[in-house]
Short mmCIF file of C-alpha atoms in Angstrom, two decimals:
data_model
loop_
_atom_site.label_atom_id
_atom_site.label_comp_id
_atom_site.label_asym_id
_atom_site.label_seq_id
_atom_site.Cartn_x
_atom_site.Cartn_y
_atom_site.Cartn_z
CA ALA V 1 -3.45 174.57 127.60
CA THR V 2 -4.55 174.94 131.03
CA ALA V 3 -2.64 171.59 132.33
CA PHE V 4 0.40 173.13 130.49
CA ALA V 5 0.10 176.54 132.20
CA VAL V 6 -0.41 174.50 135.56
CA SER V 7 2.96 172.77 134.94
CA ARG V 8 4.62 175.95 134.21
CA ALA V 9 3.49 177.61 137.62
CA ALA V 10 5.29 175.02 139.48
CA PHE V 11 8.48 176.74 138.23
CA GLY V 12 7.43 180.19 139.32
CA GLY V 13 9.15 182.75 141.58
CA SER V 14 9.28 182.97 145.24
CA GLY V 15 6.74 185.67 145.94
CA ARG V 16 8.37 188.46 144.07
CA GLY V 17 6.44 188.08 140.81
CA ASP V 18 9.08 186.74 138.70
CA GLY V 19 7.63 183.07 138.51
CA GLU V 20 4.33 184.37 136.68
CA VAL V 21 3.49 182.21 133.83
CA ARG V 22 2.20 182.88 130.51
CA ASP V 23 -1.08 181.41 128.98
CA SER V 24 -2.95 181.60 132.05
CA GLY V 25 -5.87 183.85 133.13
CA ARG V 26 -6.24 185.68 136.45
CA GLY V 27 -8.16 183.57 138.92
CA GLY V 28 -7.87 180.26 136.72
CA PRO V 29 -6.24 177.21 137.89
CA ALA V 30 -2.76 178.25 136.81
CA ALA V 31 -3.09 181.38 139.31
CA GLN V 32 -4.43 179.10 142.23
CA GLU V 33 -1.69 176.61 141.54
CA GLN V 34 0.86 179.50 141.48
CA ASP V 35 -0.72 180.93 144.84
CA GLN V 36 -0.27 177.64 146.52
CA HIS V 37 3.53 177.35 145.80
CA ARG V 38 3.97 181.06 146.83
CA ASN V 39 2.60 180.21 150.16
CA ARG V 40 5.18 177.40 150.69
CA PRO V 41 8.12 178.12 152.98
CA ASP V 42 11.42 179.17 151.08
CA THR V 43 14.10 176.62 151.59
CA ARG V 44 16.78 178.53 149.68
CA SER V 45 19.61 177.92 152.21
CA GLY V 46 18.31 174.32 152.97
CA LYS V 47 19.46 170.93 151.70
CA SER V 48 17.72 169.32 148.77
CA GLN V 49 16.56 165.76 149.23
CA ILE V 50 17.46 164.90 145.60
CA ARG V 51 20.58 162.96 145.41
CA GLY V 52 23.57 164.56 143.86
CA ALA V 53 22.20 168.24 144.31
CA GLN V 54 23.95 170.35 146.78
CA VAL V 55 24.74 174.21 146.84
CA GLY V 56 27.74 175.22 145.03
CA LYS V 57 27.95 172.24 142.85
CA PRO V 58 28.77 172.70 139.17
CA CYS V 59 26.33 171.43 136.59
CA ARG V 60 24.98 171.54 132.89
CA GLY V 61 21.68 172.23 131.45
CA VAL V 62 19.29 173.04 128.44
CA VAL V 63 16.88 176.07 128.46
CA GLU V 64 13.49 174.86 128.09
CA TYR V 65 11.38 178.13 128.17
CA PHE V 66 11.25 181.60 129.58
CA THR V 67 8.59 183.05 132.06
CA ASP V 68 7.18 186.63 131.66
CA MET V 69 9.74 188.06 134.32
CA GLY V 70 12.42 186.65 132.39
CA SER V 71 13.50 183.47 134.43
CA ALA V 72 14.48 180.47 132.33
CA ARG V 73 13.39 176.94 133.15
CA VAL V 74 16.32 174.74 132.66
CA ILE V 75 16.61 170.91 132.36
CA VAL V 76 19.55 170.13 134.46
CA GLU V 77 21.62 167.34 133.44
CA GLY V 78 21.23 164.39 135.87
CA LEU V 79 18.35 166.12 137.71
CA SER V 80 15.61 166.06 135.00
CA GLU V 81 13.00 165.04 137.78
CA VAL V 82 12.99 168.66 139.45
CA ALA V 83 12.74 172.06 138.15
CA GLY V 84 16.01 174.24 137.55
CA VAL V 85 15.16 178.00 137.59
CA LEU V 86 17.73 180.62 136.26
CA ARG V 87 16.71 183.88 137.39
CA PRO V 88 17.67 187.17 135.41
CA ARG V 89 19.94 188.39 138.29
CA GLU V 90 21.85 185.06 138.31
CA MET V 91 22.53 185.23 134.56
CA ASN V 92 25.79 186.35 132.97
CA ARG V 93 25.03 189.75 131.53
CA LEU V 94 27.02 188.60 128.39
CA ALA V 95 24.74 185.60 127.89
CA LYS V 96 21.46 187.24 128.34
CA GLU V 97 21.58 188.68 124.91
CA ASN V 98 22.15 185.17 123.36
CA MET V 99 19.62 183.21 125.65
CA ALA V 100 17.03 181.20 123.99
CA PRO V 101 15.06 177.99 124.27
CA GLY V 102 17.37 174.94 123.54
CA LYS V 103 20.49 176.73 124.41
CA GLU V 104 23.02 174.61 126.12
CA LEU V 105 24.47 176.09 129.31
CA ASP V 106 27.76 174.39 130.26
CA ALA V 107 28.73 176.67 133.20
CA LEU V 108 26.03 176.58 135.90
CA TRP V 109 26.17 176.30 139.63
CA ILE V 110 23.41 175.30 142.26
CA SER V 111 22.91 178.32 144.40
CA GLY V 112 20.23 176.91 146.48
CA PHE V 113 16.64 175.38 146.69
CA GLU V 114 12.97 176.12 146.96
CA LYS V 115 9.70 174.94 147.49
CA ASN V 116 10.70 171.95 149.69
CA GLY V 117 13.47 170.96 147.23
CA GLU V 118 11.32 170.77 144.16
CA VAL V 119 13.00 173.56 142.46
CA VAL V 120 16.72 173.93 142.05
CA LEU V 121 18.06 177.50 141.97
CA LEU V 122 20.65 177.96 139.40
CA SER V 123 23.40 180.59 138.88
CA MET V 124 25.78 181.36 135.92
CA HIS V 125 28.12 183.05 138.49
CA PRO V 126 30.51 180.67 140.21
CA PRO V 127 30.88 180.78 144.21
CA LYS V 128 32.75 184.07 144.73
CA ARG V 129 35.95 184.33 146.81
CA LYS V 130 36.71 187.32 149.18
CA PRO V 131 39.09 190.07 147.63
CA GLU V 132 41.42 189.31 150.50
CA THR V 133 42.30 186.12 148.99
CA MET V 134 43.95 187.91 146.11
CA LYS V 135 47.99 188.04 146.45
CA PRO V 136 50.15 190.14 144.44
CA GLY V 137 52.01 187.79 141.93
CA ALA V 138 49.34 184.91 142.13
CA GLN V 139 48.29 183.75 138.72
CA VAL V 140 44.42 183.65 137.90
CA THR V 141 42.03 183.08 134.91
CA GLY V 142 39.18 185.34 134.27
CA VAL V 143 36.58 186.64 131.82
CA VAL V 144 36.45 190.03 130.52
CA MET V 145 33.37 191.48 131.48
CA ASP V 146 33.44 195.13 130.43
CA ILE V 147 35.80 197.15 128.22
CA LEU V 148 36.81 200.72 129.24
CA ALA V 149 37.30 203.06 126.26
CA GLY V 150 38.33 206.24 128.11
CA ASP V 151 35.66 205.75 130.61
CA LYS V 152 36.61 208.47 133.42
CA GLY V 153 40.09 208.55 131.73
CA LEU V 154 40.59 204.88 132.04
CA HIS V 155 41.50 202.53 129.10
CA GLY V 156 41.18 198.91 129.89
CA ALA V 157 38.80 196.40 131.04
CA PHE V 158 36.97 194.81 134.09
CA VAL V 159 37.74 191.06 134.37
CA ASP V 160 35.89 188.42 136.45
CA VAL V 161 38.39 186.03 138.16
CA GLY V 162 36.04 184.48 140.68
CA VAL V 163 35.92 186.96 143.58
CA GLU V 164 33.22 189.40 144.96
CA ARG V 165 34.30 192.12 142.62
CA ASP V 166 35.81 192.40 139.22
CA GLY V 167 39.62 193.36 138.85
CA LEU V 168 40.85 196.17 136.76
CA LEU V 169 43.07 195.50 133.71
CA LEU V 170 44.60 198.53 132.40
CA ALA V 171 45.46 198.76 128.81
CA ALA V 172 48.98 199.34 129.45
CA GLU V 173 49.08 195.93 131.37
CA MET V 174 47.85 194.04 128.27
CA SER V 175 51.23 193.96 126.49
CA ALA V 176 54.51 194.94 127.01
CA GLY V 177 54.49 196.99 123.82
CA LEU V 178 52.19 199.99 122.80
CA VAL V 179 48.66 199.51 123.40
CA LYS V 180 46.29 202.19 121.71
CA LYS V 181 42.91 200.55 122.32
CA ALA V 182 41.97 197.69 125.00
CA SER V 183 39.59 196.34 122.25
CA ASP V 184 42.58 195.53 120.10
CA PHE V 185 43.78 193.07 122.68
CA VAL V 186 40.63 191.67 124.41
CA LYS V 187 37.00 191.15 123.54
CA LEU V 188 33.85 190.88 125.76
CA GLY V 189 33.60 187.43 127.05
CA GLN V 190 37.05 186.48 126.33
CA LYS V 191 38.94 183.92 128.82
CA VAL V 192 42.23 185.45 129.57
CA ASP V 193 45.21 184.38 132.01
CA LEU V 194 46.33 187.10 134.35
CA TRP V 195 48.51 187.84 137.25
CA VAL V 196 47.80 190.03 140.18
CA LYS V 197 49.76 192.90 140.08
CA ASP V 198 48.46 194.98 143.03
CA THR V 199 45.77 194.88 145.95
CA ARG V 200 44.40 197.55 148.11
CA ASP V 201 42.92 197.58 151.46
CA ASP V 202 39.41 198.34 150.23
CA GLY V 203 39.30 195.07 148.29
CA ARG V 204 40.07 196.68 144.83
CA PHE V 205 42.93 194.99 142.90
CA VAL V 206 44.87 195.48 139.55
CA LEU V 207 45.45 192.84 137.06
CA THR V 208 48.31 192.28 134.40
CA MET V 209 48.56 190.01 131.27
CA ILE V 210 52.28 190.61 131.43
CA LYS V 211 53.91 187.56 133.18
CA PRO V 212 55.60 189.13 136.28
CA ARG V 213 59.53 188.95 136.34
CA ILE V 214 61.17 187.02 139.06
CA PRO V 215 63.07 189.26 141.52
CA ILE V 216 66.60 188.84 141.44
CA TYR V 217 67.19 188.26 145.16
CA LYS V 218 65.83 184.73 144.26
CA LEU V 219 68.91 184.08 142.28
CA GLY V 220 71.71 181.86 143.85
CA HIS V 221 75.46 181.61 143.05
CA GLY V 222 75.97 178.74 140.55
CA HIS V 223 72.18 178.54 139.46
CA LYS V 224 72.03 177.17 135.77
CA LEU V 225 69.81 179.28 133.57
CA THR V 226 68.49 179.44 129.80
CA GLY V 227 68.24 182.85 128.38
CA ILE V 228 68.14 184.90 125.21
CA VAL V 229 70.91 187.36 124.09
CA LYS V 230 69.17 190.84 124.12
CA ARG V 231 71.95 193.04 122.95
CA ARG V 232 75.68 193.65 122.82
CA MET V 233 77.22 196.06 125.26
CA ASN V 234 79.50 198.60 123.60
CA SER V 235 81.96 199.61 126.06
CA GLU V 236 85.40 198.73 127.25
CA ALA V 237 84.10 196.03 129.64
CA GLY V 238 82.18 194.41 126.61
CA GLY V 239 79.82 191.37 126.72
CA TYR V 240 76.09 190.75 126.33
CA PHE V 241 72.90 191.23 128.03
CA ILE V 242 70.97 188.11 128.51
CA ASP V 243 67.18 187.92 129.37
CA VAL V 244 66.86 184.81 131.71
CA GLY V 245 63.29 185.72 133.03
CA TYR V 246 64.30 187.94 136.04
CA GLU V 247 63.44 191.46 136.63
CA LYS V 248 66.70 192.51 135.10
CA ASP V 249 68.74 191.20 132.41
CA GLY V 250 72.09 189.41 133.40
CA TRP V 251 75.43 190.80 132.37
CA LEU V 252 77.72 188.16 130.57
CA ARG V 253 81.13 189.92 130.54
CA ALA V 254 83.57 189.63 127.68
CA SER V 255 86.15 188.03 130.19
CA GLU V 256 83.94 185.10 130.44
CA ILE V 257 83.52 184.59 126.86
CA PRO V 258 86.32 182.34 124.87
CA GLN V 259 87.85 184.67 122.07
CA ASP V 260 86.57 182.29 119.26
CA ARG V 261 82.96 182.61 120.60
CA ASP V 262 80.34 185.02 119.34
CA PHE V 263 76.81 185.52 119.90
CA MET V 264 73.84 186.86 117.87
CA VAL V 265 70.89 188.89 119.26
CA GLY V 266 68.00 186.59 119.88
CA GLU V 267 70.35 183.39 120.23
CA GLU V 268 69.49 180.93 123.01
CA VAL V 269 72.31 180.42 125.50
CA LYS V 270 72.93 178.43 128.49
CA VAL V 271 74.69 180.32 131.52
CA TYR V 272 75.46 180.22 135.26
CA VAL V 273 74.95 182.85 137.88
CA HIS V 274 78.39 184.09 138.86
CA ASP V 275 77.53 186.79 141.23
CA VAL V 276 74.46 188.67 142.38
CA ARG V 277 75.09 192.16 143.28
CA GLN V 278 72.34 193.34 145.49
CA GLN V 279 73.65 196.80 146.15
CA GLN V 280 73.88 197.37 142.41
CA GLY V 281 70.55 195.61 141.80
CA ASP V 282 72.17 193.34 138.97
CA PHE V 283 73.86 190.05 138.50
CA LEU V 284 76.73 188.49 136.44
CA LEU V 285 76.53 185.69 134.41
CA ALA V 286 79.21 182.94 133.15
CA LEU V 287 79.31 180.31 130.63
CA LYS V 288 81.00 177.70 132.77
CA ARG V 289 79.80 176.78 136.49
CA PRO V 290 81.79 178.93 138.79
CA PRO V 291 83.32 177.85 142.06
CA PRO V 292 81.32 178.30 145.01
CA THR V 293 81.45 181.36 147.32
CA LEU V 294 81.50 181.46 151.06
CA ALA V 295 78.35 183.09 151.04
CA SER V 296 76.64 180.02 149.41
CA LEU V 297 77.92 177.75 152.16
CA GLN V 298 75.28 176.48 154.56
CA VAL V 299 75.64 176.43 158.38
CA GLY V 300 76.05 172.98 159.44
CA VAL V 301 77.36 171.58 156.30
CA SER V 302 80.53 169.49 156.30
CA ILE V 303 83.37 170.33 153.73
CA VAL V 304 86.68 168.49 152.87
CA ALA V 305 89.22 171.22 152.99
CA ARG V 306 92.95 171.58 152.49
CA VAL V 307 95.69 173.24 154.57
CA VAL V 308 97.24 176.01 152.90
CA ASP V 309 99.05 177.97 155.59
CA LEU V 310 100.09 177.71 159.40
CA ARG V 311 100.01 180.44 161.85
CA ASP V 312 100.77 180.60 165.55
CA LYS V 313 97.15 180.79 166.57
CA TRP V 314 95.20 179.23 163.71
CA ILE V 315 95.40 177.51 160.24
CA LEU V 316 94.29 178.76 156.86
CA VAL V 317 92.20 176.29 154.86
CA ASP V 318 90.82 176.24 151.27
CA VAL V 319 87.11 175.06 150.88
CA GLY V 320 87.15 175.33 147.18
CA CYS V 321 85.90 179.05 147.12
CA ASN V 322 89.38 180.35 146.13
CA VAL V 323 89.52 182.41 149.54
CA PRO V 324 91.39 180.91 152.42
CA VAL V 325 89.43 180.70 155.77
CA PRO V 326 91.03 180.84 159.18
CA ILE V 327 90.24 178.16 161.74
CA PHE V 328 91.43 179.18 165.27
CA GLU V 329 93.13 177.06 167.83
CA ALA V 330 90.19 176.75 169.83
CA GLU V 331 88.38 175.05 167.14
CA LEU V 332 91.08 172.61 166.23
CA GLU V 333 90.30 168.89 167.09
CA LYS V 334 91.33 165.38 165.62
CA TYR V 335 89.77 162.31 166.95
CA GLY V 336 88.22 164.22 169.89
CA GLU V 337 91.79 165.54 170.95
CA PRO V 338 92.54 169.23 170.91
CA MET V 339 95.03 170.03 168.26
CA THR V 340 97.63 173.03 167.65
CA PRO V 341 98.40 174.54 164.53
CA ASP V 342 101.83 173.12 164.49
CA GLN V 343 100.39 169.59 164.36
CA TYR V 344 99.12 169.88 160.97
CA TRP V 345 101.00 170.19 157.62
CA LEU V 346 100.58 171.99 154.31
CA THR V 347 98.42 170.44 151.87
CA GLU V 348 96.72 168.22 154.51
CA GLU V 349 93.04 167.39 154.11
CA VAL V 350 90.69 168.17 156.75
CA VAL V 351 87.03 167.82 157.58
CA VAL V 352 85.43 171.12 158.61
CA TRP V 353 82.08 172.35 159.58
CA VAL V 354 80.62 175.67 159.02
CA THR V 355 79.52 177.25 162.31
CA ALA V 356 78.16 180.63 161.39
CA LYS V 357 77.95 183.20 158.68
CA ASN V 358 78.39 186.89 158.72
CA PRO V 359 76.51 189.37 156.75
CA ASP V 360 79.61 190.22 154.61
CA GLY V 361 79.62 186.78 153.39
CA SER V 362 82.45 185.40 155.60
CA VAL V 363 82.22 182.19 157.69
CA TYR V 364 83.42 180.45 160.81
CA LEU V 365 84.65 176.93 160.58
CA THR V 366 85.49 174.37 163.08
CA THR V 367 87.37 170.91 162.91
CA ARG V 368 85.14 169.36 165.75
CA ALA V 369 82.59 166.85 164.76
CA PRO V 370 79.14 167.92 165.95
CA LYS V 371 77.70 165.84 168.34
CA VAL V 372 74.16 166.36 167.41
CA ASP V 373 72.38 167.41 164.07
CA PHE V 374 70.49 170.50 164.92
CA ARG V 375 68.39 170.07 161.61
CA THR V 376 66.63 167.05 163.25
CA PHE V 377 65.56 169.28 166.26
CA SER V 378 61.78 169.89 166.86
CA PRO V 379 60.23 172.56 169.14
CA GLY V 380 60.27 171.26 172.71
CA ASN V 381 63.29 168.97 172.57
CA ALA V 382 65.44 169.07 175.71
CA VAL V 383 69.21 169.95 175.10
CA GLU V 384 72.09 170.46 177.24
CA GLY V 385 75.05 172.70 176.73
CA HIS V 386 77.59 175.30 178.03
CA LEU V 387 77.67 179.09 177.78
CA ALA V 388 80.05 179.97 174.93
CA TRP V 389 79.71 183.82 175.06
CA TRP V 390 77.09 186.74 175.36
CA THR V 391 76.61 189.98 173.91
CA ASP V 392 77.74 193.23 175.68
CA ARG V 393 75.01 194.75 178.12
CA GLU V 394 74.61 197.86 175.86
CA ALA V 395 74.02 195.80 172.96
CA LYS V 396 70.97 196.41 170.95
CA THR V 397 69.98 192.78 171.60
CA ILE V 398 71.09 191.03 174.91
CA ALA V 399 71.58 187.46 174.38
CA ALA V 400 73.62 184.39 175.08
CA PHE V 401 75.19 181.96 172.84
CA VAL V 402 75.15 178.36 174.07
CA ASP V 403 77.25 175.27 172.65
CA ILE V 404 74.98 172.23 172.63
CA GLY V 405 77.16 170.15 170.47
CA ALA V 406 75.87 171.24 167.17
CA PRO V 407 77.88 172.71 164.36
CA ALA V 408 76.44 176.22 165.09
CA LEU V 409 75.98 177.89 168.40
CA SER V 410 72.53 178.24 169.74
CA LEU V 411 71.04 181.60 170.68
CA LEU V 412 69.30 182.07 174.13
CA LYS V 413 67.52 185.54 174.08
CA ARG V 414 67.08 187.69 177.23
#
């Protein structure tokens, strides 16, 4: 019995009394052995000489027995030659109630070492991240640690998502429907998938179980989507509202639906984005892929256009957007030679490049082939060019625009 007590003493605490063993008398061999270990230096933050043991490494183990102060002696998988100690403050408060000798612990982390590496300190808490790492919209996984049943007027739960403080999950954020009690949706110790809804400067953050909707500004003209018919629009315009996973439902107008086609609520349908109306905060859908818009054209892209009209100082071309675009005489060129509008003919195909876009969605075109591809530029590259034009001295931003042979003019700030 004395030898058994001495062996237990080797796995005692670090001078705070939490390593006292049972079955040992005061002043006996066990106490002397324990005092010797208490006098050893604390190497909590040091490195162990045991191969494969390092701070922060996940591990598994089995509870062997408990000390009088509640610490658990754990046999660590792969580290059976050293003592594993799991102290009460490092235990999951949900697991304390069910902790017993022989219990398997699948989620442990090495938090430090003591007694010159002879003792491995364990924790049931994974290494914590800073609250500043939480970003709104980020998806996380957590464990329900506490349920609030009207405490201080709050209904919800606190969830451990691996940061230094638990996140708040309000009851209203557990489901899109009505939530009367948080306990109807989550249980203590339950693992849940969440999204960060909001963060604060003091490190607090709010979670939600409702998958956030994608903002409509990320929609683009012509995007192909799959949605669910939500409801029919009973008005002169007619049509259906389609849920395509964005923050608002899209409107499929009656004019976009064949007369012999009808939809049922809940039916799945494949649609295309016809127009995103940022000012109204909504978007229109179509069953067929719509033609591109001028706003969807990218600067520097080449397009095969068709001449649709000739004027004195410019020509009008169709770039496939059902809107004719002018090309001024200064931008007309063929085979490196300047051209005039009367040298073109109707329906002639010409290659044009987009040089600039305006906030209203209009674009500027040129028939001059670019000498350089600005998409291959890197900071620090040397270029040559000539002054094209500059802003007025009374303008908010004084700058010059330089032609370096690229499809678009380069901006030279003051």
